[in-house]
mmCIF file of C-alpha atoms in Angstrom:
data_model
loop_
_atom_site.group_PDB
_atom_site.id
_atom_site.type_symbol
_atom_site.label_atom_id
_atom_site.label_comp_id
_atom_site.label_asym_id
_atom_site.label_seq_id
_atom_site.Cartn_x
_atom_site.Cartn_y
_atom_site.Cartn_z
ATOM 1 C CA MET A 27 73.113 163.605 79.035
ATOM 2 C CA LYS A 28 71.566 165.838 76.400
ATOM 3 C CA VAL A 29 74.843 167.669 75.961
ATOM 4 C CA LEU A 30 76.735 164.399 75.524
ATOM 5 C CA LEU A 31 74.272 163.209 72.893
ATOM 6 C CA THR A 32 74.495 166.529 71.061
ATOM 7 C CA MET A 33 78.320 166.302 71.027
ATOM 8 C CA PHE A 34 78.167 162.668 69.824
ATOM 9 C CA PHE A 35 75.904 163.401 66.890
ATOM 10 C CA SER A 36 77.868 166.505 66.035
ATOM 11 C CA PHE A 37 81.020 164.343 65.855
ATOM 12 C CA ILE A 38 79.303 161.848 63.578
ATOM 13 C CA TYR A 39 78.096 164.676 61.320
ATOM 14 C CA LEU A 40 81.494 166.269 61.076
ATOM 15 C CA PHE A 41 83.307 163.079 60.151
ATOM 16 C CA ALA A 42 80.711 161.358 57.999
ATOM 17 C CA VAL A 43 81.419 161.542 54.305
ATOM 18 C CA ASP A 44 78.711 163.240 52.283
ATOM 19 C CA PRO A 45 78.095 161.055 49.186
ATOM 20 C CA ILE A 46 78.551 164.166 47.002
ATOM 21 C CA MET A 47 82.197 164.253 48.147
ATOM 22 C CA LEU A 48 82.957 160.617 47.244
ATOM 23 C CA PRO A 49 83.978 161.343 43.620
ATOM 24 C CA LEU A 50 86.618 163.735 44.992
ATOM 25 C CA LYS A 51 87.695 161.740 48.040
ATOM 26 C CA GLY A 52 87.817 158.428 46.139
ATOM 27 C CA VAL A 53 86.686 154.966 47.136
ATOM 28 C CA LYS A 54 89.374 152.270 47.455
ATOM 29 C CA VAL A 55 88.333 148.740 46.378
ATOM 30 C CA ILE A 56 89.849 145.419 45.250
ATOM 31 C CA HIS A 57 88.574 144.269 41.873
ATOM 32 C CA GLN A 58 88.751 140.639 40.732
ATOM 33 C CA PHE A 59 88.806 139.944 36.985
ATOM 34 C CA SER A 60 87.247 136.886 35.402
ATOM 35 C CA ASN A 61 90.591 135.091 35.314
ATOM 36 C CA GLY A 62 91.133 135.580 39.063
ATOM 37 C CA VAL A 63 93.586 138.492 38.811
ATOM 38 C CA LYS A 64 93.023 141.045 41.567
ATOM 39 C CA LYS A 65 93.875 144.741 41.394
ATOM 40 C CA GLU A 66 93.353 147.640 43.752
ATOM 41 C CA TYR A 67 91.515 150.659 42.357
ATOM 42 C CA THR A 68 90.598 154.049 43.727
ATOM 43 C CA ILE A 69 87.222 154.931 42.194
ATOM 44 C CA GLN A 70 87.212 158.693 41.636
ATOM 45 C CA ARG A 71 86.439 161.330 39.112
ATOM 46 C CA GLU A 72 89.355 161.236 36.685
ATOM 47 C CA VAL A 73 89.983 164.749 35.356
ATOM 48 C CA ALA A 74 93.117 165.519 33.296
ATOM 49 C CA ALA A 75 94.961 168.634 34.381
ATOM 50 C CA ASN A 76 94.294 170.398 31.081
ATOM 51 C CA CYS A 77 90.546 169.888 31.563
ATOM 52 C CA MET A 78 90.330 171.855 34.798
ATOM 53 C CA ASP A 79 89.965 175.193 33.031
ATOM 54 C CA VAL A 80 87.314 174.174 30.495
ATOM 55 C CA ALA A 81 84.509 176.680 30.909
ATOM 56 C CA ILE A 82 80.899 175.504 31.298
ATOM 57 C CA ASN A 83 79.300 177.551 28.529
ATOM 58 C CA VAL A 84 77.149 177.163 25.431
ATOM 59 C CA GLU A 85 80.104 177.192 23.024
ATOM 60 C CA ASN A 86 81.874 174.300 24.718
ATOM 61 C CA PHE A 87 78.931 172.124 25.670
ATOM 62 C CA GLN A 88 76.212 172.659 23.019
ATOM 63 C CA SER A 89 77.888 172.202 19.646
ATOM 64 C CA GLY A 90 76.660 169.569 17.216
ATOM 65 C CA ASN A 91 78.357 166.767 19.195
ATOM 66 C CA LEU A 92 77.629 168.405 22.585
ATOM 67 C CA ALA A 93 81.369 168.913 23.169
ATOM 68 C CA SER A 94 83.104 171.469 21.007
ATOM 69 C CA LYS A 95 85.791 170.210 18.593
ATOM 70 C CA ASN A 96 88.087 172.754 20.256
ATOM 71 C CA ILE A 97 88.031 170.822 23.567
ATOM 72 C CA ASP A 98 90.978 168.497 24.126
ATOM 73 C CA ASP A 99 90.220 164.782 23.719
ATOM 74 C CA ASN A 100 91.247 164.143 27.309
ATOM 75 C CA CYS A 101 88.200 166.149 28.414
ATOM 76 C CA LYS A 102 85.515 164.363 26.379
ATOM 77 C CA LYS A 103 84.366 160.927 25.304
ATOM 78 C CA SER A 104 82.583 159.525 22.272
ATOM 79 C CA PHE A 105 79.439 157.357 22.582
ATOM 80 C CA ILE A 106 77.407 155.377 20.075
ATOM 81 C CA VAL A 107 73.889 156.787 20.366
ATOM 82 C CA THR A 108 71.809 154.772 17.852
ATOM 83 C CA LYS A 109 71.578 151.294 19.389
ATOM 84 C CA GLY A 110 69.578 149.512 22.048
ATOM 85 C CA THR A 111 66.161 150.167 23.564
ATOM 86 C CA ILE A 112 65.742 153.074 25.955
ATOM 87 C CA GLN A 113 64.693 151.754 29.357
ATOM 88 C CA PRO A 114 62.206 153.427 31.750
ATOM 89 C CA LEU A 115 63.404 155.111 34.918
ATOM 90 C CA SER A 116 61.204 152.866 37.061
ATOM 91 C CA LEU A 117 61.730 149.294 35.885
ATOM 92 C CA VAL A 118 59.621 147.325 38.389
ATOM 93 C CA LYS A 119 57.412 148.669 41.183
ATOM 94 C CA GLY A 120 59.311 148.208 44.390
ATOM 95 C CA VAL A 121 62.768 148.220 42.764
ATOM 96 C CA LYS A 122 64.690 151.420 43.398
ATOM 97 C CA SER A 123 66.682 153.166 40.633
ATOM 98 C CA VAL A 124 69.881 154.896 41.682
ATOM 99 C CA ALA A 125 72.488 157.235 40.151
ATOM 100 C CA GLU A 126 76.261 157.697 40.393
ATOM 101 C CA LEU A 127 76.527 159.044 43.973
ATOM 102 C CA GLU A 128 74.308 156.288 45.296
ATOM 103 C CA VAL A 129 76.442 153.676 43.538
ATOM 104 C CA LEU A 130 79.600 155.181 45.030
ATOM 105 C CA ASP A 131 78.035 155.241 48.490
ATOM 106 C CA PHE A 132 76.895 151.603 48.061
ATOM 107 C CA ILE A 133 80.476 150.553 47.135
ATOM 108 C CA ALA A 134 82.143 152.622 49.876
ATOM 109 C CA ASN A 135 79.841 151.723 52.749
ATOM 110 C CA LYS A 136 78.135 148.471 51.844
ATOM 111 C CA SER A 137 79.478 146.046 49.208
ATOM 112 C CA SER A 138 83.164 146.648 50.011
ATOM 113 C CA LYS A 139 82.615 146.488 53.771
ATOM 114 C CA ASN A 140 80.022 143.765 54.015
ATOM 115 C CA PRO A 141 80.190 141.545 50.902
ATOM 116 C CA ASP A 142 78.149 138.797 52.613
ATOM 117 C CA LYS A 143 75.144 141.080 52.520
ATOM 118 C CA TYR A 144 75.733 143.437 49.613
ATOM 119 C CA ILE A 145 76.939 142.933 46.023
ATOM 120 C CA LEU A 146 77.496 145.187 43.013
ATOM 121 C CA VAL A 147 76.513 143.175 39.918
ATOM 122 C CA ASP A 148 77.576 143.725 36.305
ATOM 123 C CA SER A 149 74.804 141.873 34.413
ATOM 124 C CA ARG A 150 76.573 141.909 31.085
ATOM 125 C CA ARG A 151 78.161 138.907 29.415
ATOM 126 C CA SER A 152 81.794 138.245 30.366
ATOM 127 C CA ASP A 153 83.321 139.799 27.235
ATOM 128 C CA TRP A 154 81.731 143.146 28.164
ATOM 129 C CA PHE A 155 82.837 142.750 31.766
ATOM 130 C CA ASN A 156 86.413 141.943 30.790
ATOM 131 C CA ALA A 157 86.594 144.942 28.474
ATOM 132 C CA GLY A 158 85.944 147.376 31.372
ATOM 133 C CA THR A 159 83.602 147.613 34.329
ATOM 134 C CA ILE A 160 83.035 149.487 37.571
ATOM 135 C CA PRO A 161 85.820 148.401 39.961
ATOM 136 C CA SER A 162 84.726 145.802 42.554
ATOM 137 C CA ALA A 163 81.684 144.700 40.491
ATOM 138 C CA VAL A 164 81.005 140.971 40.252
ATOM 139 C CA ASN A 165 80.070 139.519 36.884
ATOM 140 C CA ILE A 166 76.738 137.657 36.861
ATOM 141 C CA PRO A 167 75.597 137.582 33.249
ATOM 142 C CA TYR A 168 71.834 137.986 32.994
ATOM 143 C CA ASP A 169 71.401 134.744 31.012
ATOM 144 C CA GLU A 170 73.078 132.647 33.713
ATOM 145 C CA LEU A 171 70.067 133.303 35.987
ATOM 146 C CA SER A 172 67.992 130.974 33.753
ATOM 147 C CA TYR A 173 68.617 127.239 34.012
ATOM 148 C CA ASP A 174 70.473 125.524 31.175
ATOM 149 C CA GLU A 175 71.659 121.953 31.647
ATOM 150 C CA ASP A 176 74.747 122.725 29.591
ATOM 151 C CA PHE A 177 75.677 125.573 31.940
ATOM 152 C CA GLU A 178 74.564 124.195 35.291
ATOM 153 C CA PHE A 179 77.757 125.291 37.102
ATOM 154 C CA GLU A 180 77.329 128.897 35.946
ATOM 155 C CA TYR A 181 73.659 128.848 37.011
ATOM 156 C CA GLU A 182 74.406 127.605 40.522
ATOM 157 C CA ARG A 183 77.341 130.026 40.814
ATOM 158 C CA ALA A 184 75.122 132.978 39.900
ATOM 159 C CA TYR A 185 72.680 132.268 42.704
ATOM 160 C CA GLU A 186 75.387 131.419 45.179
ATOM 161 C CA LEU A 187 76.985 134.821 44.588
ATOM 162 C CA LEU A 188 73.576 136.450 45.314
ATOM 163 C CA GLY A 189 73.251 134.476 48.563
ATOM 164 C CA VAL A 190 70.366 132.418 47.193
ATOM 165 C CA LYS A 191 70.012 128.654 47.677
ATOM 166 C CA VAL A 192 68.720 126.689 44.697
ATOM 167 C CA LEU A 193 66.352 124.024 46.162
ATOM 168 C CA GLY A 194 65.092 122.568 42.887
ATOM 169 C CA LYS A 195 63.499 123.545 39.643
ATOM 170 C CA ASP A 196 62.038 127.027 40.172
ATOM 171 C CA LYS A 197 62.461 126.656 43.928
ATOM 172 C CA PHE A 198 64.725 129.002 45.852
ATOM 173 C CA ASP A 199 65.537 130.018 49.419
ATOM 174 C CA PHE A 200 65.894 133.821 49.628
ATOM 175 C CA SER A 201 66.367 134.031 53.376
ATOM 176 C CA ASN A 202 70.012 135.082 52.962
ATOM 177 C CA ALA A 203 69.645 136.936 49.662
ATOM 178 C CA LYS A 204 72.024 139.863 49.348
ATOM 179 C CA THR A 205 71.035 143.438 48.564
ATOM 180 C CA ALA A 206 72.192 143.599 44.960
ATOM 181 C CA LEU A 207 72.821 146.670 42.804
ATOM 182 C CA PHE A 208 72.628 145.814 39.083
ATOM 183 C CA PHE A 209 73.916 147.682 36.030
ATOM 184 C CA CYS A 210 74.845 147.135 32.401
ATOM 185 C CA ASN A 211 75.872 149.343 29.446
ATOM 186 C CA GLY A 212 73.567 152.285 29.854
ATOM 187 C CA SER A 213 69.985 153.525 29.693
ATOM 188 C CA TRP A 214 69.613 151.756 26.317
ATOM 189 C CA CYS A 215 70.859 148.370 27.626
ATOM 190 C CA ALA A 216 68.435 145.534 28.413
ATOM 191 C CA GLN A 217 70.815 143.135 30.135
ATOM 192 C CA SER A 218 70.405 144.313 33.711
ATOM 193 C CA PRO A 219 66.649 144.830 33.263
ATOM 194 C CA ARG A 220 66.410 141.214 32.127
ATOM 195 C CA ALA A 221 68.295 140.069 35.213
ATOM 196 C CA ILE A 222 66.117 142.085 37.536
ATOM 197 C CA ILE A 223 62.829 141.024 35.946
ATOM 198 C CA LYS A 224 63.948 137.352 36.108
ATOM 199 C CA LEU A 225 64.774 137.648 39.809
ATOM 200 C CA VAL A 226 61.543 139.472 40.657
ATOM 201 C CA ASN A 227 59.548 136.801 38.825
ATOM 202 C CA ILE A 228 61.096 133.978 40.873
ATOM 203 C CA GLY A 229 60.505 135.752 44.174
ATOM 204 C CA TYR A 230 63.709 137.692 44.912
ATOM 205 C CA PRO A 231 62.830 140.371 47.488
ATOM 206 C CA LYS A 232 62.271 143.656 45.620
ATOM 207 C CA ASP A 233 63.609 145.718 48.502
ATOM 208 C CA LYS A 234 66.912 143.981 48.033
ATOM 209 C CA ILE A 235 67.238 144.996 44.410
ATOM 210 C CA LEU A 236 68.722 148.307 43.224
ATOM 211 C CA TRP A 237 69.189 149.357 39.595
ATOM 212 C CA TYR A 238 71.784 151.756 38.195
ATOM 213 C CA ARG A 239 69.964 152.614 34.956
ATOM 214 C CA GLY A 240 72.774 154.889 33.653
ATOM 215 C CA GLY A 241 75.283 152.052 33.729
ATOM 216 C CA ILE A 242 78.714 152.185 32.097
ATOM 217 C CA ALA A 243 77.803 155.068 29.727
ATOM 218 C CA ALA A 244 76.669 157.370 32.519
ATOM 219 C CA TRP A 245 79.615 156.334 34.713
ATOM 220 C CA ALA A 246 82.089 157.064 31.941
ATOM 221 C CA GLY A 247 80.129 160.271 31.091
ATOM 222 C CA VAL A 248 81.213 161.821 34.387
ATOM 223 C CA SER A 249 84.755 160.347 34.103
ATOM 224 C CA LEU A 250 84.515 157.897 36.976
ATOM 225 C CA THR A 251 87.064 155.088 37.151
ATOM 226 C CA LEU A 252 86.634 151.953 35.016
ATOM 227 C CA THR A 253 88.777 148.870 34.864
ATOM 228 C CA LYS A 254 90.765 148.256 31.673
ATOM 229 C CA LYS A 255 91.069 145.103 29.615
ATOM 230 C CA ALA A 256 94.880 145.126 29.655
ATOM 231 C CA GLU A 257 94.916 145.146 33.445
ATOM 232 C CA ALA A 258 93.149 141.785 33.560
ATOM 233 C CA LYS A 259 96.260 139.961 32.295
ATOM 234 C CA LYS A 260 98.312 137.889 34.657
#
């Protein structure tokens, strides 16, 4: 019996995908845009062929703009660095912060396989979401979590997507709440923090909330796949 168990666990170990390999292996998902258009994506680290030989050295990585002007544009990105408010690593006690590999693992093994229990949430407003997001993310703008009689449909939709029943004003049933991983633009963005703080304040289980602090900026910073605005057209 002991031998059989050893063989079984060895098999599991050999064929399990280490999260560190996911950016290379790729994660296949179906993404739905705001207008209902669906598109298949493989989330992976997108590295142009002419970037493979860029050496990791001081000259290339530590110039005035971090990337040397001699490096091809395919191998680097530009970011605005002077806006927003830098967020803490730990947002709320009991809410776990995650990074890129954990997000990929969440998509590969949870949200894409069991969407009734797990959801990847882009907390930004729809114009940001439509401009480009992490494939398979669902758009629940942070401000739609607060009741507004002029946007009652959006309010009810937001909680329905999270698996939460709205029972009345400030009354909710969290018994079927999904484990939700939230993100927004980056470590300087307050949209996902606002969503998380709102949910915690109304009683959403903290152990069912994850936060990708790095957001779109960190995702793009390691050249992981993003949707594109043009692809949302019918």
